[in-house]
């Protein structure tokens, strides 16, 4: 059994980034369901080989793609091409809920995010 088997429906809590993540796969893409508390989010970063599409379900998160921040609303999708600097944050007073569609799927992304969350929960 691999580390990722059986973990597809479990929520991963990251108290440092004030978010919860849940990972699923569908065909040729990975999906990361994200719930971001007020004040939460991730710092700017780059994925050299994957595209991320952030589909906003609830709230109004701010999403950086390249050099441009934009506030997204439910029903909006923000596309981040491979190699593009990006981030997101929730400046609102209510939680934000998004689905991040990752293509091609990346098991290392899930492992990285789970490890970072575990470190945060351990106070590191």
PDB file of C-alpha atoms in Angstrom:
ATOM      1  CA  UNK A   1       0.000   0.000   0.000  1.00  0.00           C
ATOM      2  CA  UNK A   2       1.413   3.414  -0.975  1.00  0.00           C
ATOM      3  CA  UNK A   3       1.339   6.460   1.228  1.00  0.00           C
ATOM      4  CA  UNK A   4      -1.479   8.041  -0.808  1.00  0.00           C
ATOM      5  CA  UNK A   5      -3.812   5.061  -0.989  1.00  0.00           C
ATOM      6  CA  UNK A   6      -6.882   5.404   1.194  1.00  0.00           C
ATOM      7  CA  UNK A   7      -6.300   9.133   1.795  1.00  0.00           C
ATOM      8  CA  UNK A   8      -8.267  10.513  -1.125  1.00  0.00           C
ATOM      9  CA  UNK A   9     -11.333  11.583   0.890  1.00  0.00           C
ATOM     10  CA  UNK A  10      -9.582  12.749   4.075  1.00  0.00           C
ATOM     11  CA  UNK A  11      -9.294  16.463   4.812  1.00  0.00           C
ATOM     12  CA  UNK A  12      -5.782  17.757   5.534  1.00  0.00           C
ATOM     13  CA  UNK A  13      -5.743  20.649   8.012  1.00  0.00           C
ATOM     14  CA  UNK A  14      -2.984  23.276   7.662  1.00  0.00           C
ATOM     15  CA  UNK A  15      -3.259  25.686  10.609  1.00  0.00           C
ATOM     16  CA  UNK A  16      -0.292  27.836   9.467  1.00  0.00           C
ATOM     17  CA  UNK A  17      -1.930  28.633   6.115  1.00  0.00           C
ATOM     18  CA  UNK A  18      -5.437  28.571   7.645  1.00  0.00           C
ATOM     19  CA  UNK A  19      -6.805  26.109   5.121  1.00  0.00           C
ATOM     20  CA  UNK A  20      -8.073  22.552   4.694  1.00  0.00           C
ATOM     21  CA  UNK A  21      -7.373  20.424   1.620  1.00  0.00           C
ATOM     22  CA  UNK A  22      -8.918  17.280   0.162  1.00  0.00           C
ATOM     23  CA  UNK A  23      -7.392  15.420  -2.791  1.00  0.00           C
ATOM     24  CA  UNK A  24      -9.186  13.435  -5.514  1.00  0.00           C
ATOM     25  CA  UNK A  25      -8.386  12.178  -9.009  1.00  0.00           C
ATOM     26  CA  UNK A  26     -10.619  12.158 -12.041  1.00  0.00           C
ATOM     27  CA  UNK A  27      -9.271  10.838 -15.328  1.00  0.00           C
ATOM     28  CA  UNK A  28      -6.216  12.820 -16.364  1.00  0.00           C
ATOM     29  CA  UNK A  29      -6.464  15.508 -13.682  1.00  0.00           C
ATOM     30  CA  UNK A  30      -6.031  15.811  -9.948  1.00  0.00           C
ATOM     31  CA  UNK A  31      -8.424  17.902  -7.908  1.00  0.00           C
ATOM     32  CA  UNK A  32      -7.626  19.677  -4.677  1.00  0.00           C
ATOM     33  CA  UNK A  33     -10.656  20.936  -2.799  1.00  0.00           C
ATOM     34  CA  UNK A  34      -9.596  23.950  -0.754  1.00  0.00           C
ATOM     35  CA  UNK A  35     -11.357  25.681   2.124  1.00  0.00           C
ATOM     36  CA  UNK A  36      -9.527  28.861   3.131  1.00  0.00           C
ATOM     37  CA  UNK A  37     -10.385  30.598   6.397  1.00  0.00           C
ATOM     38  CA  UNK A  38     -10.350  34.409   6.620  1.00  0.00           C
ATOM     39  CA  UNK A  39      -6.724  35.561   6.609  1.00  0.00           C
ATOM     40  CA  UNK A  40      -5.501  32.289   5.094  1.00  0.00           C
ATOM     41  CA  UNK A  41      -3.769  31.525   1.824  1.00  0.00           C
ATOM     42  CA  UNK A  42      -0.478  30.509   0.260  1.00  0.00           C
ATOM     43  CA  UNK A  43       2.604  32.600  -0.638  1.00  0.00           C
ATOM     44  CA  UNK A  44       3.659  33.132  -4.253  1.00  0.00           C
ATOM     45  CA  UNK A  45       5.218  30.051  -5.850  1.00  0.00           C
ATOM     46  CA  UNK A  46       5.713  28.341  -9.224  1.00  0.00           C
ATOM     47  CA  UNK A  47       4.991  24.850 -10.582  1.00  0.00           C
ATOM     48  CA  UNK A  48       7.205  24.363 -13.659  1.00  0.00           C
ATOM     49  CA  UNK A  49       5.167  21.596 -15.302  1.00  0.00           C
ATOM     50  CA  UNK A  50       1.577  21.744 -14.082  1.00  0.00           C
ATOM     51  CA  UNK A  51      -1.401  23.943 -14.867  1.00  0.00           C
ATOM     52  CA  UNK A  52      -3.776  24.875 -12.068  1.00  0.00           C
ATOM     53  CA  UNK A  53      -7.353  26.042 -12.606  1.00  0.00           C
ATOM     54  CA  UNK A  54      -8.968  27.550  -9.509  1.00  0.00           C
ATOM     55  CA  UNK A  55     -12.746  27.175  -9.641  1.00  0.00           C
ATOM     56  CA  UNK A  56     -14.375  29.353  -6.969  1.00  0.00           C
ATOM     57  CA  UNK A  57     -17.428  27.821  -5.280  1.00  0.00           C
ATOM     58  CA  UNK A  58     -17.932  30.176  -2.308  1.00  0.00           C
ATOM     59  CA  UNK A  59     -16.410  33.397  -1.016  1.00  0.00           C
ATOM     60  CA  UNK A  60     -14.229  35.892  -2.869  1.00  0.00           C
ATOM     61  CA  UNK A  61     -10.563  34.851  -2.712  1.00  0.00           C
ATOM     62  CA  UNK A  62      -7.811  36.999  -4.202  1.00  0.00           C
ATOM     63  CA  UNK A  63      -5.756  35.022  -6.715  1.00  0.00           C
ATOM     64  CA  UNK A  64      -2.372  36.015  -8.125  1.00  0.00           C
ATOM     65  CA  UNK A  65      -1.483  34.797 -11.614  1.00  0.00           C
ATOM     66  CA  UNK A  66       1.746  36.267 -12.933  1.00  0.00           C
ATOM     67  CA  UNK A  67       1.876  39.862 -11.698  1.00  0.00           C
ATOM     68  CA  UNK A  68      -1.862  40.426 -11.419  1.00  0.00           C
ATOM     69  CA  UNK A  69      -4.034  39.893  -8.348  1.00  0.00           C
ATOM     70  CA  UNK A  70      -7.732  39.477  -9.025  1.00  0.00           C
ATOM     71  CA  UNK A  71     -10.688  38.958  -6.744  1.00  0.00           C
ATOM     72  CA  UNK A  72     -12.697  35.959  -7.893  1.00  0.00           C
ATOM     73  CA  UNK A  73     -16.354  35.230  -7.180  1.00  0.00           C
ATOM     74  CA  UNK A  74     -18.411  32.034  -7.141  1.00  0.00           C
ATOM     75  CA  UNK A  75     -18.570  30.671 -10.687  1.00  0.00           C
ATOM     76  CA  UNK A  76     -15.241  32.223 -11.699  1.00  0.00           C
ATOM     77  CA  UNK A  77     -12.266  30.116 -12.804  1.00  0.00           C
ATOM     78  CA  UNK A  78      -8.712  31.485 -12.756  1.00  0.00           C
ATOM     79  CA  UNK A  79      -6.194  29.592 -14.912  1.00  0.00           C
ATOM     80  CA  UNK A  80      -2.509  29.481 -13.934  1.00  0.00           C
ATOM     81  CA  UNK A  81      -0.334  28.138 -16.778  1.00  0.00           C
ATOM     82  CA  UNK A  82       2.781  26.052 -16.016  1.00  0.00           C
ATOM     83  CA  UNK A  83       5.734  28.159 -14.899  1.00  0.00           C
ATOM     84  CA  UNK A  84       3.562  31.092 -13.776  1.00  0.00           C
ATOM     85  CA  UNK A  85       4.050  32.682 -10.362  1.00  0.00           C
ATOM     86  CA  UNK A  86       0.808  32.402  -8.399  1.00  0.00           C
ATOM     87  CA  UNK A  87      -0.776  32.530  -4.947  1.00  0.00           C
ATOM     88  CA  UNK A  88      -4.148  32.932  -3.287  1.00  0.00           C
ATOM     89  CA  UNK A  89      -5.469  34.475  -0.106  1.00  0.00           C
ATOM     90  CA  UNK A  90      -8.747  35.106   1.597  1.00  0.00           C
ATOM     91  CA  UNK A  91      -9.068  38.727   2.683  1.00  0.00           C
ATOM     92  CA  UNK A  92     -12.793  38.367   3.348  1.00  0.00           C
ATOM     93  CA  UNK A  93     -14.522  37.748   6.693  1.00  0.00           C
ATOM     94  CA  UNK A  94     -16.049  34.448   5.539  1.00  0.00           C
ATOM     95  CA  UNK A  95     -14.341  31.222   4.375  1.00  0.00           C
ATOM     96  CA  UNK A  96     -13.551  30.717   0.686  1.00  0.00           C
ATOM     97  CA  UNK A  97     -14.168  27.370  -1.033  1.00  0.00           C
ATOM     98  CA  UNK A  98     -12.403  26.405  -4.280  1.00  0.00           C
ATOM     99  CA  UNK A  99     -11.556  23.400  -6.388  1.00  0.00           C
ATOM    100  CA  UNK A 100      -8.071  23.458  -7.895  1.00  0.00           C
ATOM    101  CA  UNK A 101      -7.864  21.325 -11.034  1.00  0.00           C
ATOM    102  CA  UNK A 102      -4.258  20.166 -11.524  1.00  0.00           C
ATOM    103  CA  UNK A 103      -3.076  18.837 -14.881  1.00  0.00           C
ATOM    104  CA  UNK A 104      -1.180  16.683 -15.309  1.00  0.00           C
ATOM    105  CA  UNK A 105      -1.776  15.027 -11.914  1.00  0.00           C
ATOM    106  CA  UNK A 106       1.103  15.318  -9.467  1.00  0.00           C
ATOM    107  CA  UNK A 107       1.433  12.902  -6.556  1.00  0.00           C
ATOM    108  CA  UNK A 108       4.446  14.913  -5.353  1.00  0.00           C
ATOM    109  CA  UNK A 109       2.194  17.987  -4.963  1.00  0.00           C
ATOM    110  CA  UNK A 110      -0.098  16.066  -2.619  1.00  0.00           C
ATOM    111  CA  UNK A 111       2.836  14.668  -0.611  1.00  0.00           C
ATOM    112  CA  UNK A 112       4.397  18.134  -0.311  1.00  0.00           C
ATOM    113  CA  UNK A 113       1.151  19.758   0.869  1.00  0.00           C
ATOM    114  CA  UNK A 114       0.449  16.959   3.351  1.00  0.00           C
ATOM    115  CA  UNK A 115       3.996  17.182   4.772  1.00  0.00           C
ATOM    116  CA  UNK A 116       3.828  20.986   5.074  1.00  0.00           C
ATOM    117  CA  UNK A 117       0.483  20.733   6.890  1.00  0.00           C
ATOM    118  CA  UNK A 118       1.851  18.061   9.253  1.00  0.00           C
ATOM    119  CA  UNK A 119       4.795  20.333  10.109  1.00  0.00           C
ATOM    120  CA  UNK A 120       2.412  23.216  10.776  1.00  0.00           C
ATOM    121  CA  UNK A 121       0.261  21.046  13.054  1.00  0.00           C
ATOM    122  CA  UNK A 122       3.434  20.053  14.929  1.00  0.00           C
ATOM    123  CA  UNK A 123       4.289  23.726  15.446  1.00  0.00           C
ATOM    124  CA  UNK A 124       7.325  23.693  13.158  1.00  0.00           C
TER     125      UNK A 124
END
